[in-house]
PDB file of C-alpha atoms in Angstrom:
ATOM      1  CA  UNK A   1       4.454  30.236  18.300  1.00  0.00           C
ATOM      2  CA  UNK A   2       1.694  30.472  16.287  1.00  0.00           C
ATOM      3  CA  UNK A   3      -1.399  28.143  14.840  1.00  0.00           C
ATOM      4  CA  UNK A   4      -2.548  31.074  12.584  1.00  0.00           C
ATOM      5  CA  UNK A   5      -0.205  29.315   9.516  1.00  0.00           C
ATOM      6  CA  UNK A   6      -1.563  26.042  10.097  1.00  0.00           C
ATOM      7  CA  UNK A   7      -5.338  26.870  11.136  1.00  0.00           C
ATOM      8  CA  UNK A   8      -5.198  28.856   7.578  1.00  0.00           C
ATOM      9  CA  UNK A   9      -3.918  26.100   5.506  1.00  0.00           C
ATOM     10  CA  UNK A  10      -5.809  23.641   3.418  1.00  0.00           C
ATOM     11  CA  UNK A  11      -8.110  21.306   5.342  1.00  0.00           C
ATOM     12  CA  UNK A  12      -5.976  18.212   3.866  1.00  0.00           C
ATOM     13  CA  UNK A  13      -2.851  20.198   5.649  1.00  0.00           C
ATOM     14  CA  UNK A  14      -4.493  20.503   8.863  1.00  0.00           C
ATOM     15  CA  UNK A  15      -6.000  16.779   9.139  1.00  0.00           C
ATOM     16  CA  UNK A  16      -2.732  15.476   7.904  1.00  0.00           C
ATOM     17  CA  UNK A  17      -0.623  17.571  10.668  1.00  0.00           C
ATOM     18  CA  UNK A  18      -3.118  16.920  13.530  1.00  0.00           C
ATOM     19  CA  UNK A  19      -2.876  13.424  12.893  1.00  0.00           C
ATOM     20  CA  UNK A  20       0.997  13.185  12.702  1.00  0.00           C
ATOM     21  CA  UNK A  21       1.045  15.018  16.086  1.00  0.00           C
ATOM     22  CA  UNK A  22      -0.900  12.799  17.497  1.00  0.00           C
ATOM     23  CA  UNK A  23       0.380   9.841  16.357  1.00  0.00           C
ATOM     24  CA  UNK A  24       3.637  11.188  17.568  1.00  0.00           C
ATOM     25  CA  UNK A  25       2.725  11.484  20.712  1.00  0.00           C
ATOM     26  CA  UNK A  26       0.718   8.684  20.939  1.00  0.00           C
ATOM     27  CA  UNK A  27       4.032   6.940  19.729  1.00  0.00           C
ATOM     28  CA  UNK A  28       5.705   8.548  22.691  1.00  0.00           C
ATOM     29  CA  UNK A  29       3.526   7.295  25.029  1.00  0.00           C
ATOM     30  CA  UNK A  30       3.559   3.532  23.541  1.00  0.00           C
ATOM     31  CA  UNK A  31       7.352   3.410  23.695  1.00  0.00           C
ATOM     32  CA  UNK A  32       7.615   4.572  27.430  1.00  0.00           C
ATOM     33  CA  UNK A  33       4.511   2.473  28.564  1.00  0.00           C
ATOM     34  CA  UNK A  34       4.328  -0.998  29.805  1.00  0.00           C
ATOM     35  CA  UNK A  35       3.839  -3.798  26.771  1.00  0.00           C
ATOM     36  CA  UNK A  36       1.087  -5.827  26.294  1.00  0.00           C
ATOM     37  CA  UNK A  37      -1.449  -4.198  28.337  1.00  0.00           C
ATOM     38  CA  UNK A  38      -4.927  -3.615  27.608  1.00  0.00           C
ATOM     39  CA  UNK A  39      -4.033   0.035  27.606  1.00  0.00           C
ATOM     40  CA  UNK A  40      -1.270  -0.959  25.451  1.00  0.00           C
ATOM     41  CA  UNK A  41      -3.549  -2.669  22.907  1.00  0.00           C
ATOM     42  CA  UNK A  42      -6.363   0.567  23.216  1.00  0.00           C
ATOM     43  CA  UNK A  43      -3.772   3.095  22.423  1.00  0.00           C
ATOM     44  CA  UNK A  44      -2.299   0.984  19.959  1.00  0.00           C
ATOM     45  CA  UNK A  45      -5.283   1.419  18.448  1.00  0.00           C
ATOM     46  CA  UNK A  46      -5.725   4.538  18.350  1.00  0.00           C
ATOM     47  CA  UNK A  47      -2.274   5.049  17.393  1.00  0.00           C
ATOM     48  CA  UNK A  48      -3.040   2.751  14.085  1.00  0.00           C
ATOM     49  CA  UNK A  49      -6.253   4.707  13.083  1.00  0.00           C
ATOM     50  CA  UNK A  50      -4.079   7.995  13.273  1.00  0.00           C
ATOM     51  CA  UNK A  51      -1.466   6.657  11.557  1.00  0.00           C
ATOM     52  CA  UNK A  52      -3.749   5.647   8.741  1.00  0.00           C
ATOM     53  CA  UNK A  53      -5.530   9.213   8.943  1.00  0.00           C
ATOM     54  CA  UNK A  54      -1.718  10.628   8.598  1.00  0.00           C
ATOM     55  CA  UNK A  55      -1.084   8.195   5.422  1.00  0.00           C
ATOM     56  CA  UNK A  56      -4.292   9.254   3.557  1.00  0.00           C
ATOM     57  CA  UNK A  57      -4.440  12.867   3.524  1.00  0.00           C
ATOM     58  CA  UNK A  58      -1.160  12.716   2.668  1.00  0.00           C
ATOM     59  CA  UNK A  59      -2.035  11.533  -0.785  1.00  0.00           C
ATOM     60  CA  UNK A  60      -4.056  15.161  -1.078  1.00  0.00           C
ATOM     61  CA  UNK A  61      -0.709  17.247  -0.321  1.00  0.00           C
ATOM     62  CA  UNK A  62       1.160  18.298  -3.015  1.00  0.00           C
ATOM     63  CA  UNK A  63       1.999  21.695  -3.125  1.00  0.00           C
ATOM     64  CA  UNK A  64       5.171  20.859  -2.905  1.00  0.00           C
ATOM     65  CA  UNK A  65       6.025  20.260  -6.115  1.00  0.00           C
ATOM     66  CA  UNK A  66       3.047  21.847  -8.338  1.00  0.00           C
ATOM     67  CA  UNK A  67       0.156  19.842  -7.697  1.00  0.00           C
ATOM     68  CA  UNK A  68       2.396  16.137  -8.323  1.00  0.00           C
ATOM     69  CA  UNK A  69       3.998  13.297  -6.108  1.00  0.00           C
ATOM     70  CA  UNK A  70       7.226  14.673  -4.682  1.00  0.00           C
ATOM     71  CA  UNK A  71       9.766  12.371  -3.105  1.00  0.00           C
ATOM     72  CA  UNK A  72       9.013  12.162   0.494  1.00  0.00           C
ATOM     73  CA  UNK A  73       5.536  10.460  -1.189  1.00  0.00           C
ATOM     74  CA  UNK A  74       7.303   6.988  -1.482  1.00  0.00           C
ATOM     75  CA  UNK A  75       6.898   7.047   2.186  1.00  0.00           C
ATOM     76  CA  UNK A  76       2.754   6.549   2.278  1.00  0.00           C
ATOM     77  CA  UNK A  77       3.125   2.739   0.087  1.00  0.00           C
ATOM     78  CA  UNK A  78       5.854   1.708   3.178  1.00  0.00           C
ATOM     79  CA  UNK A  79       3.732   3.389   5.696  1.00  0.00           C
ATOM     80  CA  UNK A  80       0.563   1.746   4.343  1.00  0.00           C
ATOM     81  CA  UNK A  81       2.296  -1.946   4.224  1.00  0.00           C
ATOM     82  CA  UNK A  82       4.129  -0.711   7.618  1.00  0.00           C
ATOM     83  CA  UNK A  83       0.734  -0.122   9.773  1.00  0.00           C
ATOM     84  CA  UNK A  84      -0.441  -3.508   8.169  1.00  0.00           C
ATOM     85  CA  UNK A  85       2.417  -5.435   9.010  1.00  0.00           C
ATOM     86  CA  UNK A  86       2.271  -4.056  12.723  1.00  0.00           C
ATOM     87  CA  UNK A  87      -1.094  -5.279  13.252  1.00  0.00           C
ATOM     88  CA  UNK A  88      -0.787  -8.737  11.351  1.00  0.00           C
ATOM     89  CA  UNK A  89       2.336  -9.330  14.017  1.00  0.00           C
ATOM     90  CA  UNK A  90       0.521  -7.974  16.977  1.00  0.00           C
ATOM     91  CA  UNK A  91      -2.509 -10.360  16.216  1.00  0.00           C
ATOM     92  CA  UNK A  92      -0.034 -13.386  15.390  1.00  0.00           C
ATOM     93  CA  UNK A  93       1.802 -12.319  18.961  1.00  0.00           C
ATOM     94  CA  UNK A  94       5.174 -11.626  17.289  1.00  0.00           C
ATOM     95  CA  UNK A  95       6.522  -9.663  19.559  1.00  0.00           C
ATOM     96  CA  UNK A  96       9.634  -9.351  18.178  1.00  0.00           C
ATOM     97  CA  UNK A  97       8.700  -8.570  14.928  1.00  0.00           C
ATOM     98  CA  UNK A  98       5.562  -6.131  16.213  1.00  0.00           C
ATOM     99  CA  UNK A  99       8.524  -4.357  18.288  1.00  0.00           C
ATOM    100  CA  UNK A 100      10.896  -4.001  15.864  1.00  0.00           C
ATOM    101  CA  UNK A 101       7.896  -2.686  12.813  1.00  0.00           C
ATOM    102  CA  UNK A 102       6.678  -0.148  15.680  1.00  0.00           C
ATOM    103  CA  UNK A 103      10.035   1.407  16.270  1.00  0.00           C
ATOM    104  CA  UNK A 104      10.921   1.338  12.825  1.00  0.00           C
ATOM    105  CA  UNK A 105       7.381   2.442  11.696  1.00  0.00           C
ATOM    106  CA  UNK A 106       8.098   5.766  14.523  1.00  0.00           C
ATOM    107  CA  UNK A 107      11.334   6.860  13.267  1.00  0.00           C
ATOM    108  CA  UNK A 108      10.930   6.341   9.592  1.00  0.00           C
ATOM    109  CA  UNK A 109       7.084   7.636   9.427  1.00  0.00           C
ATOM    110  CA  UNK A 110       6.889  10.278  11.740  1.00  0.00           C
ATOM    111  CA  UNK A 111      10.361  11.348  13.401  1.00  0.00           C
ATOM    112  CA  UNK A 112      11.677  11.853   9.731  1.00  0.00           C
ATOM    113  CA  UNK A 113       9.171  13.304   7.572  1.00  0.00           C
ATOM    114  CA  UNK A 114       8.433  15.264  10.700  1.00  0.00           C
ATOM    115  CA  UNK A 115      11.997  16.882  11.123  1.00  0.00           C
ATOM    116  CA  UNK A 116      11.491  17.747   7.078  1.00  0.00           C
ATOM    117  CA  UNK A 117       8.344  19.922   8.258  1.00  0.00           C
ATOM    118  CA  UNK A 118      10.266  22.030   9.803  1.00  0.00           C
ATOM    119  CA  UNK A 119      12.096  23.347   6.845  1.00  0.00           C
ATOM    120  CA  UNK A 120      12.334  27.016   4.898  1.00  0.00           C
ATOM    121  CA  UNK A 121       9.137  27.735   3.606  1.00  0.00           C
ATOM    122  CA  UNK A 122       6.921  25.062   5.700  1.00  0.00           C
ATOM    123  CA  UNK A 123       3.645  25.804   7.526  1.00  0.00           C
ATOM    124  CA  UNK A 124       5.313  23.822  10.524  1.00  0.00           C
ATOM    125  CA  UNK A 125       8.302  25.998  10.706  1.00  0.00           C
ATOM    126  CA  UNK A 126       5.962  28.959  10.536  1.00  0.00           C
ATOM    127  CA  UNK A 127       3.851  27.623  13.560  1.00  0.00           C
ATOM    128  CA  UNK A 128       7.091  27.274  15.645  1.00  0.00           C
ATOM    129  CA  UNK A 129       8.763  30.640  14.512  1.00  0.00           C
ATOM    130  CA  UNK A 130       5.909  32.391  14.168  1.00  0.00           C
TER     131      UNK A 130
END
């Protein structure tokens, strides 16, 4: 395992890909800890502003598919409205609905595009494999 692939990559690679870890792990931590904390709200937070971090450099990646949109960019509109939606029900005290946009906004925003990361020819599979 190696950072050399990812330290070496464009600065909109390496913001984006910070930002998705932690989000992810921030995500993991929200999901296992108690609800409707303080700490809950604070890392929520945090969680939010990383998420939003994630969604906007994302708009600056697209080597992909020669400097245009690829597919996997329809997921920064539904992230966007996602993170919005999450905080609109947390401030309304929807729980349900707050629950069920966090979970969703985890697997579809970063558990997905995060398992495509790891595929031939990624930076992220180049970090793991070395």
């Amino acid at each position: 395992m190696s950072l050399d692939p990812l330290l070496s990559a464009p600065w909109h690679i390496q913001v984006h890909a910070f930002a998705a870890i932690g989000a992810f792990l921030l995500g993991i931590l929200q999901l296992a800890a108690p609800k409707g904390t303080i700490p809950h709200r604070t890392v929520g937070y945090a969680l939010v502003a990383l998420m939003a971090v994630t969604v906007i450099s994302a708009i600056f990646i697209r080597e992909i598919n020669d400097g245009s949109f690829s597919w996997i960019h329809i997921l920064i509109p539904l992230t966007a409205f996602g993170i919005i939606g999450l905080v609109f029900e947390a401030r309304r005290s929807q729980t349900r609905k707050h629950r069920n946009s966090a979970l969703v906004l985890f697997f579809a925003a970063l558990m997905i595009p995060g398992i495509f990361s790891f595929m031939p020819g990624r930076i992220m599979l180049e970090v793991v494999l070395g």
